[in-house]
Short mmCIF file of C-alpha atoms in Angstrom, two decimals:
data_model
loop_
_atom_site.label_atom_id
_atom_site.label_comp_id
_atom_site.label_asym_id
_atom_site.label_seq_id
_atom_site.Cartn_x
_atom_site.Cartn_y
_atom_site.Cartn_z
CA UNK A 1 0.00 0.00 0.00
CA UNK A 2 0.79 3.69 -0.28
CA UNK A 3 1.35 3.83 3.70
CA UNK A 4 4.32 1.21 3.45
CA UNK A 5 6.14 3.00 0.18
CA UNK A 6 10.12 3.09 0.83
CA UNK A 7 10.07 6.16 -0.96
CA UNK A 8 8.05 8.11 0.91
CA UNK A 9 10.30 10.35 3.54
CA UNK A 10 13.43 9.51 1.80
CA UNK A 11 14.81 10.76 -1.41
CA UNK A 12 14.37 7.97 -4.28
CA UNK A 13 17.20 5.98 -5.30
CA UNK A 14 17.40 6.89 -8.62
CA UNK A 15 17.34 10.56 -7.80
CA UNK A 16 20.33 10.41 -5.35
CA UNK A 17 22.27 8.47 -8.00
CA UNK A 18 21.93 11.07 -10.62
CA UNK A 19 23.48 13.93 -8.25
CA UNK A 20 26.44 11.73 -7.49
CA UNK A 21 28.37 12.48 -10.41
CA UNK A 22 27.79 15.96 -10.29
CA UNK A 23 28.82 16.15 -7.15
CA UNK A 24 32.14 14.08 -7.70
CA UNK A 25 32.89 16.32 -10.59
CA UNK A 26 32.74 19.03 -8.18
CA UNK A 27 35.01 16.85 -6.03
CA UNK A 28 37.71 16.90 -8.91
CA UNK A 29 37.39 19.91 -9.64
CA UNK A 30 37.97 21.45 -6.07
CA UNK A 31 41.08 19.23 -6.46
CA UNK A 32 41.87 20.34 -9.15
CA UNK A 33 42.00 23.68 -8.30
CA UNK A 34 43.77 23.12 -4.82
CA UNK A 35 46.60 21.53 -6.80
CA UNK A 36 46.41 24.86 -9.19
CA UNK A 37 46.52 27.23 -5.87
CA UNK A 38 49.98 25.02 -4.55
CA UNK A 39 51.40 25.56 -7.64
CA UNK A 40 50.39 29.15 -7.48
CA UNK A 41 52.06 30.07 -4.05
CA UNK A 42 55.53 28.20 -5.94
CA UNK A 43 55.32 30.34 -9.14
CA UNK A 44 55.03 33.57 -6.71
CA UNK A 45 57.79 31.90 -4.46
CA UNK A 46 60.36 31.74 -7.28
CA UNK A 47 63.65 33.52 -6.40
CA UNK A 48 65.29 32.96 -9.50
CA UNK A 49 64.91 32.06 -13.24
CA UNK A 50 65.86 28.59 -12.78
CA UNK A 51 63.46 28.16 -9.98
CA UNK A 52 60.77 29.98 -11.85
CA UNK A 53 60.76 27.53 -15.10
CA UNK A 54 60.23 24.70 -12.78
CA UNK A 55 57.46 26.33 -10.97
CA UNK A 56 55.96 27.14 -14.62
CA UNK A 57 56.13 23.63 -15.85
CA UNK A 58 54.27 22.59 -12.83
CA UNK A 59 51.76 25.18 -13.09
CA UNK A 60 51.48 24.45 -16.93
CA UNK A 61 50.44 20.80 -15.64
CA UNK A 62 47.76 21.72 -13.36
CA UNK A 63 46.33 24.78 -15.59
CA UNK A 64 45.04 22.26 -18.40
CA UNK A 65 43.78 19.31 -15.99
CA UNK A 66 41.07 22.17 -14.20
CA UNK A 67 40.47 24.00 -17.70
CA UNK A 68 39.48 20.70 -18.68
CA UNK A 69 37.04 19.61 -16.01
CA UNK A 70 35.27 23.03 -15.84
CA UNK A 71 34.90 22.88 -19.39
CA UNK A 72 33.14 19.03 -18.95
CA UNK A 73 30.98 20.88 -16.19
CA UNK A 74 29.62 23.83 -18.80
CA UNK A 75 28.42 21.75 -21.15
CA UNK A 76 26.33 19.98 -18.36
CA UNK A 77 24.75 23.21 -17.24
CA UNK A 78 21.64 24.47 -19.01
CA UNK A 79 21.70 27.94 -18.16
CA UNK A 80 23.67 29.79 -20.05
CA UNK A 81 24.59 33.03 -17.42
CA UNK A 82 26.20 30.20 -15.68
CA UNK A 83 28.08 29.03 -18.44
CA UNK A 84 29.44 32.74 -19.80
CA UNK A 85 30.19 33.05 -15.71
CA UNK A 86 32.19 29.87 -15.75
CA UNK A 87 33.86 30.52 -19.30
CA UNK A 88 34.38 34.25 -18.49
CA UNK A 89 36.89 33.15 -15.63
CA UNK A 90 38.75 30.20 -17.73
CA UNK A 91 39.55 33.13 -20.03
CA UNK A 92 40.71 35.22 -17.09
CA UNK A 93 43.30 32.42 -16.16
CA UNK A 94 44.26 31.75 -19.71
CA UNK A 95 44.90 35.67 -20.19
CA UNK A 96 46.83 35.62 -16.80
CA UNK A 97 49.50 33.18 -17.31
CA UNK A 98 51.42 35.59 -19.36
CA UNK A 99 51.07 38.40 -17.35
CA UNK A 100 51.91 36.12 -14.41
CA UNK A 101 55.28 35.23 -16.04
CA UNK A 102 56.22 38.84 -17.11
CA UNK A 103 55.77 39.88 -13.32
CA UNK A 104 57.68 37.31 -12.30
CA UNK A 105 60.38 37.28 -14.28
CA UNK A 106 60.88 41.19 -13.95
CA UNK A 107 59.87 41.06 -9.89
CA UNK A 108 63.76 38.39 -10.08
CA UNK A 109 65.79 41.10 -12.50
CA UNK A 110 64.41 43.65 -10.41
CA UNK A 111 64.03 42.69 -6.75
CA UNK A 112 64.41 46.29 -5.36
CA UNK A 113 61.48 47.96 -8.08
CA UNK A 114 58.80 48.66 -5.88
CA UNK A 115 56.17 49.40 -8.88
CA UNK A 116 57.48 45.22 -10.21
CA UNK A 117 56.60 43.94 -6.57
CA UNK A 118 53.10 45.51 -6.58
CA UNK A 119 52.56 44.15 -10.52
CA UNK A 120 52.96 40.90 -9.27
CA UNK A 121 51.37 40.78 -6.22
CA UNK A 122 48.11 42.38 -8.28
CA UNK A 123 48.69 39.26 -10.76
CA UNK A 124 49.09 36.65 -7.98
CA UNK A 125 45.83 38.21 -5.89
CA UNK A 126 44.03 38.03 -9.07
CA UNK A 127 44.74 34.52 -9.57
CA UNK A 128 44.05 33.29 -6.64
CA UNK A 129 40.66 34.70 -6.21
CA UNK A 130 39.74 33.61 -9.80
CA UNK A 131 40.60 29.94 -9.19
CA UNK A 132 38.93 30.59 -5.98
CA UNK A 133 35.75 31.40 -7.51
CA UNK A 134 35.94 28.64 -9.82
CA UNK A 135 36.00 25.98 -7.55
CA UNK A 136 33.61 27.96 -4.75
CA UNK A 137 30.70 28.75 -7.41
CA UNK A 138 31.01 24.97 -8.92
CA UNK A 139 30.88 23.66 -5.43
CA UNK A 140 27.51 26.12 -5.09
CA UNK A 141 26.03 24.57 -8.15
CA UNK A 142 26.25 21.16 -7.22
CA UNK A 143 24.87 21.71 -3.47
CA UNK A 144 22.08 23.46 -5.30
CA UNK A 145 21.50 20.43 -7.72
CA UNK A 146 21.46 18.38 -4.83
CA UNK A 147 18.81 20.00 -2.55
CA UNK A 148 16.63 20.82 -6.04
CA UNK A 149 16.68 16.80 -6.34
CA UNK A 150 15.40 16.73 -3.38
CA UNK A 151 12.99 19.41 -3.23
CA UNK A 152 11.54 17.33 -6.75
CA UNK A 153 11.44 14.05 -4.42
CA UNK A 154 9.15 15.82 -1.41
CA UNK A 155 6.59 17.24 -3.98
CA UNK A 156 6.38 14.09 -5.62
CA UNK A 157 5.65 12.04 -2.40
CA UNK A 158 3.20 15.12 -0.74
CA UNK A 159 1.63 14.65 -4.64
CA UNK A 160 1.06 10.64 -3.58
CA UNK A 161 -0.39 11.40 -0.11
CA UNK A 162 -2.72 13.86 -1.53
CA UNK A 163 -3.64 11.08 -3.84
CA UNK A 164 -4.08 8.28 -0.81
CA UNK A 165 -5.99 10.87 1.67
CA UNK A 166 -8.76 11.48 -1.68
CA UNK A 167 -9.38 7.91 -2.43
CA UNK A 168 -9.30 7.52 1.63
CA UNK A 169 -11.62 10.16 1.52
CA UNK A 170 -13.79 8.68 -1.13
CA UNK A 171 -14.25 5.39 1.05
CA UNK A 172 -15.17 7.20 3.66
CA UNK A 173 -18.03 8.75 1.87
CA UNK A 174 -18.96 5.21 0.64
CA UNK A 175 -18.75 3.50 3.99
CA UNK A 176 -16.63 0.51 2.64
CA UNK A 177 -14.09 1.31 5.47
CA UNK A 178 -14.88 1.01 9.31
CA UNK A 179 -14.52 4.92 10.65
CA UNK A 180 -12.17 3.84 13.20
CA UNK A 181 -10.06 2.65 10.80
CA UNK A 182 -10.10 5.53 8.15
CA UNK A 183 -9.24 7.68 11.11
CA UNK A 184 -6.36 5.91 12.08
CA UNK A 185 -4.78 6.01 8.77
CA UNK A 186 -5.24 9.64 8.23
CA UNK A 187 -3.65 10.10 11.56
CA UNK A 188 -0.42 7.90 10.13
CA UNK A 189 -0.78 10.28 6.38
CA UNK A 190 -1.38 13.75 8.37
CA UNK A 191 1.90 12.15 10.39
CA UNK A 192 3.60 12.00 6.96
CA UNK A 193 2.25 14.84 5.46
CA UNK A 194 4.23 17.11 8.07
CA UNK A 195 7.36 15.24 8.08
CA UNK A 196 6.89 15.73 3.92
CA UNK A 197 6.39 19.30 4.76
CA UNK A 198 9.22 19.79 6.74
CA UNK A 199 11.88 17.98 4.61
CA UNK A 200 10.47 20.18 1.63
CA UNK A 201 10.90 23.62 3.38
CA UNK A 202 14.83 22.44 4.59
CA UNK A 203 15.25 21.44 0.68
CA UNK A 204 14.11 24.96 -0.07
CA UNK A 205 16.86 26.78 2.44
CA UNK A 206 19.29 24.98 1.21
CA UNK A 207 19.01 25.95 -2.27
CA UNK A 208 21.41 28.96 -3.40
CA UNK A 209 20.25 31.86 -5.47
CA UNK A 210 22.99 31.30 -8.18
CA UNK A 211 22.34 34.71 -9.57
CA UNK A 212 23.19 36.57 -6.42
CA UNK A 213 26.61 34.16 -6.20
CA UNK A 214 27.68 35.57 -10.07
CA UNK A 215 26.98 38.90 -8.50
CA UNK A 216 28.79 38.69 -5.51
CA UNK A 217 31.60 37.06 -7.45
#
């Protein structure tokens, strides 16, 4: 019977198993961009040309690997602010590495030049916060998936005891039940019904407003 559905009060199997790999992407690409940030704080470490190529070829490892996963996650989103957000700051990175490398590599031939050390700590801050934002705003976008999956599951289980308490309703009407009975099971679906409820409205909190996180970014 409806009453004894595993479904009901839980999200459905099948709906957490499509948010997993969204959220493992998300996973990768957080790592992704941790490794980036490490290599990153070596680049801007760099005390010397030699030591600077190496940091480079590092960082020229780690660039690609989270171009390419955030790249894999636009084409799975559907909006398309989200995706000119997302593509806007690839770009960013992609324009940066060069200015990165001129900073550097003027900051080492010119260790005393105050106006080099501020060009590269501007490059380095902007960097940072870029890859940052990446991986943050990704992160936000698969927690919002996530509680939106389950928002979907609660509405479609509220749907089915709206469905149960009509036909209860309808056998009420029609005396084929015994009173004491029909009673006792709307006491066990009103029971539901605000557990339903209150799993919805947590759903709802969690979700983000994505458009106020691209503004704030």
């Amino acid at each position: 019977g409806f009453l004894e559905s595993p479904h009901c009060g839980h999200y459905a199997p099948s709906m957490c198993i499509s948010a997993k790999p969204t959220l493992r992407r998300a996973t990768k690409i957080a790592a992704a961009a941790d490794w980036l940030l490490q290599c990153l704080s070596q680049v801007g470490a760099a005390a010397d040309i030699s030591s600077l190529l190496k940091a480079f070829q590092v960082y020229s490892k780690a660039m690609p690997l989270l171009h390419n996963l955030v790249v894999e996650r636009i084409q799975d989103l559907r909006d398309n602010k989200q995706q000119e957000h997302l593509r806007a700051s690839l770009e960013t990175l992609k324009k940066c590495v060069s200015m990165l490398h001129t900073a550097m590599y003027t900051t080492i031939k010119h260790p005393h030049s105050e106006e080099a050390q501020s060009a590269k700590q501007y490059i380095l801050n902007q960097v940072d916060s870029t890859i940052s934002e990446v991986a943050g705003f990704i992160s936000a976008l698969a927690c919002d998936e996530k509680s939106l999956e389950g928002v979907e599951n609660s509405r479609g289980c509220i749907m089915r005891l709206k469905q149960a308490i009509c036909v209860l309703m309808q056998n009420l009407e029609e005396n084929e039940v015994h009173s004491s009975e029909a009673l006792e099971k709307l006491k066990e679906m009103q029971q539901r019904w605000s557990e339903e409820m209150e799993q919805l409205l947590h759903a709802c909190s969690s979700i983000i407003n994505v458009k106020d996180f691209v503004c704030l970014a």
